[in-house]
Short mmCIF file of C-alpha atoms in Angstrom, two decimals:
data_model
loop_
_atom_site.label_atom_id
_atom_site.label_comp_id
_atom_site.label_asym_id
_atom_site.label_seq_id
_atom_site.Cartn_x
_atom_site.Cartn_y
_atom_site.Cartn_z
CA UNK A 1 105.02 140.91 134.14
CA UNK A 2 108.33 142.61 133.06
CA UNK A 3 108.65 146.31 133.35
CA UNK A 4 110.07 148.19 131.28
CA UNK A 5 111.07 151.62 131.05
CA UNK A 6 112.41 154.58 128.75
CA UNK A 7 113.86 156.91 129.81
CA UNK A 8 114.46 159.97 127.12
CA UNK A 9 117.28 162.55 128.00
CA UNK A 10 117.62 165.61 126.12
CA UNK A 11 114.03 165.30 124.62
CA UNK A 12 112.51 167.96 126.78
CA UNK A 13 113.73 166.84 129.54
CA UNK A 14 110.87 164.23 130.21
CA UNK A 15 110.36 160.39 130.28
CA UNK A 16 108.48 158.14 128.85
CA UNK A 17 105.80 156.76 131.49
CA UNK A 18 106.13 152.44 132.28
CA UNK A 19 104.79 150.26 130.26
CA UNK A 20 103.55 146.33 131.28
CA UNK A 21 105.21 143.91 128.75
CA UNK A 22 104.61 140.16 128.92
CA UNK A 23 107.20 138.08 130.29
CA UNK A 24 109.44 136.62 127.71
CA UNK A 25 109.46 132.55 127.41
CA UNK A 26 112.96 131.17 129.44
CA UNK A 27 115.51 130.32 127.07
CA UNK A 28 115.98 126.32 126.26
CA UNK A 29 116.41 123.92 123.73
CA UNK A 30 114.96 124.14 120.63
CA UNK A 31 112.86 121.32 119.37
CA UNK A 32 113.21 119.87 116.47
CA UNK A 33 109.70 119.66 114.63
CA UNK A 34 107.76 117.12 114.43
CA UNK A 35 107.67 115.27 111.05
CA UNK A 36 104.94 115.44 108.72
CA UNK A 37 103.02 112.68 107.98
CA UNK A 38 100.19 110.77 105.77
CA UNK A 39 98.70 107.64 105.24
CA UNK A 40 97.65 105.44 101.86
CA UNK A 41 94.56 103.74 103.79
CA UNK A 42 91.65 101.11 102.80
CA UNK A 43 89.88 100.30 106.03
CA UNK A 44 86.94 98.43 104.30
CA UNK A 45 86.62 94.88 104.88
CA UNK A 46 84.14 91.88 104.05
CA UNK A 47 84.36 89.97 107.57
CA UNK A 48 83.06 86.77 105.93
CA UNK A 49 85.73 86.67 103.39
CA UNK A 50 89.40 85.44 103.79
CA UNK A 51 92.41 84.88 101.80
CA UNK A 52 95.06 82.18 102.92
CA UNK A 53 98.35 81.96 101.54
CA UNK A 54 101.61 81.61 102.72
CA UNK A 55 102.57 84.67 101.11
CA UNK A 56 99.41 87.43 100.66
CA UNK A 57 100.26 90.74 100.14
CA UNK A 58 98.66 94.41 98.59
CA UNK A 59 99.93 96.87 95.76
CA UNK A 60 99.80 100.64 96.96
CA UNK A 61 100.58 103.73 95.10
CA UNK A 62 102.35 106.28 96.92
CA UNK A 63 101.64 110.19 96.43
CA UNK A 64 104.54 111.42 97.29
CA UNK A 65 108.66 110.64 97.25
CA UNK A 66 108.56 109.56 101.10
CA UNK A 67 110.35 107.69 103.95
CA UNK A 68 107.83 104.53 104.87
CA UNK A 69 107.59 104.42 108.37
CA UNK A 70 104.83 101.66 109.42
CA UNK A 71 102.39 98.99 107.78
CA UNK A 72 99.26 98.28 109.80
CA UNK A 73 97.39 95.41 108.41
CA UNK A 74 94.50 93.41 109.57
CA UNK A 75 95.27 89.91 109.40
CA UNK A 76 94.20 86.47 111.15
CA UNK A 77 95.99 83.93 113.09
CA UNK A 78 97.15 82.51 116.40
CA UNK A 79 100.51 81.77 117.35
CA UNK A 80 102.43 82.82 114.18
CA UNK A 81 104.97 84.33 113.31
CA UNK A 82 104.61 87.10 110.41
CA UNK A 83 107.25 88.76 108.49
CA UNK A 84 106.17 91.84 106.05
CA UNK A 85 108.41 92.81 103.29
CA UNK A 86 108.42 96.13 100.90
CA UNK A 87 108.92 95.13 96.81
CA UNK A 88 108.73 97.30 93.85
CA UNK A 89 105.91 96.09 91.55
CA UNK A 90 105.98 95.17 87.92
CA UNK A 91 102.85 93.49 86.07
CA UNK A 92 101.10 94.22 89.09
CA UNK A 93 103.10 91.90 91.50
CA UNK A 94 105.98 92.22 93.21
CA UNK A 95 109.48 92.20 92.31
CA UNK A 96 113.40 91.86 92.92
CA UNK A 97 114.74 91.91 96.23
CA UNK A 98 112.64 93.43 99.22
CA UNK A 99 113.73 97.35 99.66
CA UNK A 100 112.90 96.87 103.72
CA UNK A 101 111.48 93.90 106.17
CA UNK A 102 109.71 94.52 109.55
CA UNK A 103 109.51 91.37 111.71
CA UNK A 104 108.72 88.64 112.63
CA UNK A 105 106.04 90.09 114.39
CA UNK A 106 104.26 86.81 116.54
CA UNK A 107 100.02 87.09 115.84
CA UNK A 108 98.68 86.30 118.89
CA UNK A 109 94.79 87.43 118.33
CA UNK A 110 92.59 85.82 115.59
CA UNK A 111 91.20 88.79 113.53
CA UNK A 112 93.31 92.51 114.78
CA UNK A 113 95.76 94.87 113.06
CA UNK A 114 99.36 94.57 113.73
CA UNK A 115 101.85 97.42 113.61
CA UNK A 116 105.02 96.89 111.44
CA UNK A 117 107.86 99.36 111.71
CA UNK A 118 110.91 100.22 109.49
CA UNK A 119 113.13 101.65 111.26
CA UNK A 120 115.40 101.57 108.14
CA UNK A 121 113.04 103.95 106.70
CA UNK A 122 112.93 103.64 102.88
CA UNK A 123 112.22 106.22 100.90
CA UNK A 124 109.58 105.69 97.92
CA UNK A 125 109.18 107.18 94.76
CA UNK A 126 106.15 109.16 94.53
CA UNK A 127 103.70 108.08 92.02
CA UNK A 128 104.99 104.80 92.31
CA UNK A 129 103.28 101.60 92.89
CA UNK A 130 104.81 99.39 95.53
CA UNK A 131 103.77 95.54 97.23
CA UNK A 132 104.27 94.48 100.68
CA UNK A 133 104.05 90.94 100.78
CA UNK A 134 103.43 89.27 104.75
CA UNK A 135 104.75 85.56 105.22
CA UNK A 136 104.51 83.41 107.66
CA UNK A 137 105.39 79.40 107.30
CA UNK A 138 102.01 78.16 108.47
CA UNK A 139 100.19 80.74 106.29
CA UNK A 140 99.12 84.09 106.62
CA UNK A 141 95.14 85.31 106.91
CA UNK A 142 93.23 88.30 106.13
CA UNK A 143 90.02 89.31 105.56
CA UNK A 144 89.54 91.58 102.28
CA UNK A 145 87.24 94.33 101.30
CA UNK A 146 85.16 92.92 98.09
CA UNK A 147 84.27 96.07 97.11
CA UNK A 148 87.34 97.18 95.73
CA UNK A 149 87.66 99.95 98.06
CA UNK A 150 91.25 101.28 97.34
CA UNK A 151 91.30 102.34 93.47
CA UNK A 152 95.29 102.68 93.18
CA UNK A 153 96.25 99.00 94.13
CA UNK A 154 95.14 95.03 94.75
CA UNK A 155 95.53 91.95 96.73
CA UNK A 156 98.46 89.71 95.30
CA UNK A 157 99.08 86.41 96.06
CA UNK A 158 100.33 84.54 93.36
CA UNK A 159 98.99 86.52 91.07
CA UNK A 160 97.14 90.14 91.24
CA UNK A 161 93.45 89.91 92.57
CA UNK A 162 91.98 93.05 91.09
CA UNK A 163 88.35 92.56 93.15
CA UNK A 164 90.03 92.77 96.01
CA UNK A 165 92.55 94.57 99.14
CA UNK A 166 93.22 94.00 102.17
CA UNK A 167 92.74 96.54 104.99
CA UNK A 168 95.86 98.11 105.57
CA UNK A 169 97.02 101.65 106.55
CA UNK A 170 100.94 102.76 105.76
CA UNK A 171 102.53 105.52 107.40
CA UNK A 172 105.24 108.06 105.25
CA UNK A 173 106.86 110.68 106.78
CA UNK A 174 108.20 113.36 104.23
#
């Protein structure tokens, strides 16, 4: 413990007895803080039903204006290669160019969620819906949730699929 100690002159010519202080923290670097974060999410799924398509993807609306960070989605397949691409949405599917790509990413487990990063980071509109569409040439896989789980989006493939989404998770920072 630091002391410290005041000493009063003039004052009546006494002092102030010690006093115990706790030691102050060494100087360093200051830290920048950690972001904040949140997740759209559907984590229900129907094991025993599958979608195939070579591209299958899920609307999502997101809460907040936000910098997507990472998709996880369950999907199935060995030995492919998976790309996952961001679209805004209109009539329910996805449009114009993709905002951001993550991949390829290679699956090499039959039924597991895979991590997508964007490092670009694009930020989204909140209260926006959005599509990210994964591709792969032999075909992607997923299981899907039947009971329509996730209210604020659907499965697309070539057209929206409103009974059902695939289990996904996507990460915003903000």
């Amino acid at each position: 413990m630091a002391i410290v100690a005041a000493i009063l002159s003039g004052c009546g010519g006494g002092s102030v007895p010690l006093t115990k202080v706790a030691d102050a923290p060494a100087p360093g670097p200051v830290e920048a803080p950690a972001p904040i974060t949140y997740v759209v999410e559907n984590l229900g799924v129907n094991p025993n039903v599958g979608l195939a398509a070579f591209d299958l993807g899920q609307t999502f609306e997101v809460p907040t204006t936000a910098q997507l960070k990472r998709l996880e989605l369950h999907l199935r397949g060995y030995d492919l290669d998976v790309t996952v691409a961001l679209f805004a949405t209109a009539a329910g599917m996805p449009t114009g160019p993709a905002l951001a790509t993550s991949g390829p990413k290679r699956l090499n487990l039959m039924d597991a969620d895979y991590a997508f990063d964007f490092p670009s980071a694009p930020t989204l509109t909140g209260g926006t819906t959005y599509a990210f569409m994964a591709s792969a040439p032999a075909g992607v896989q997923a299981p899907v949730d039947t009971t329509a789980g996730y209210a604020k989006g659907t499965v697309v493939v070539t057209s929206p699929l409103p009974a059902y989404d695939l289990r996904f998770r996507v990460h915003f920072s903000y």
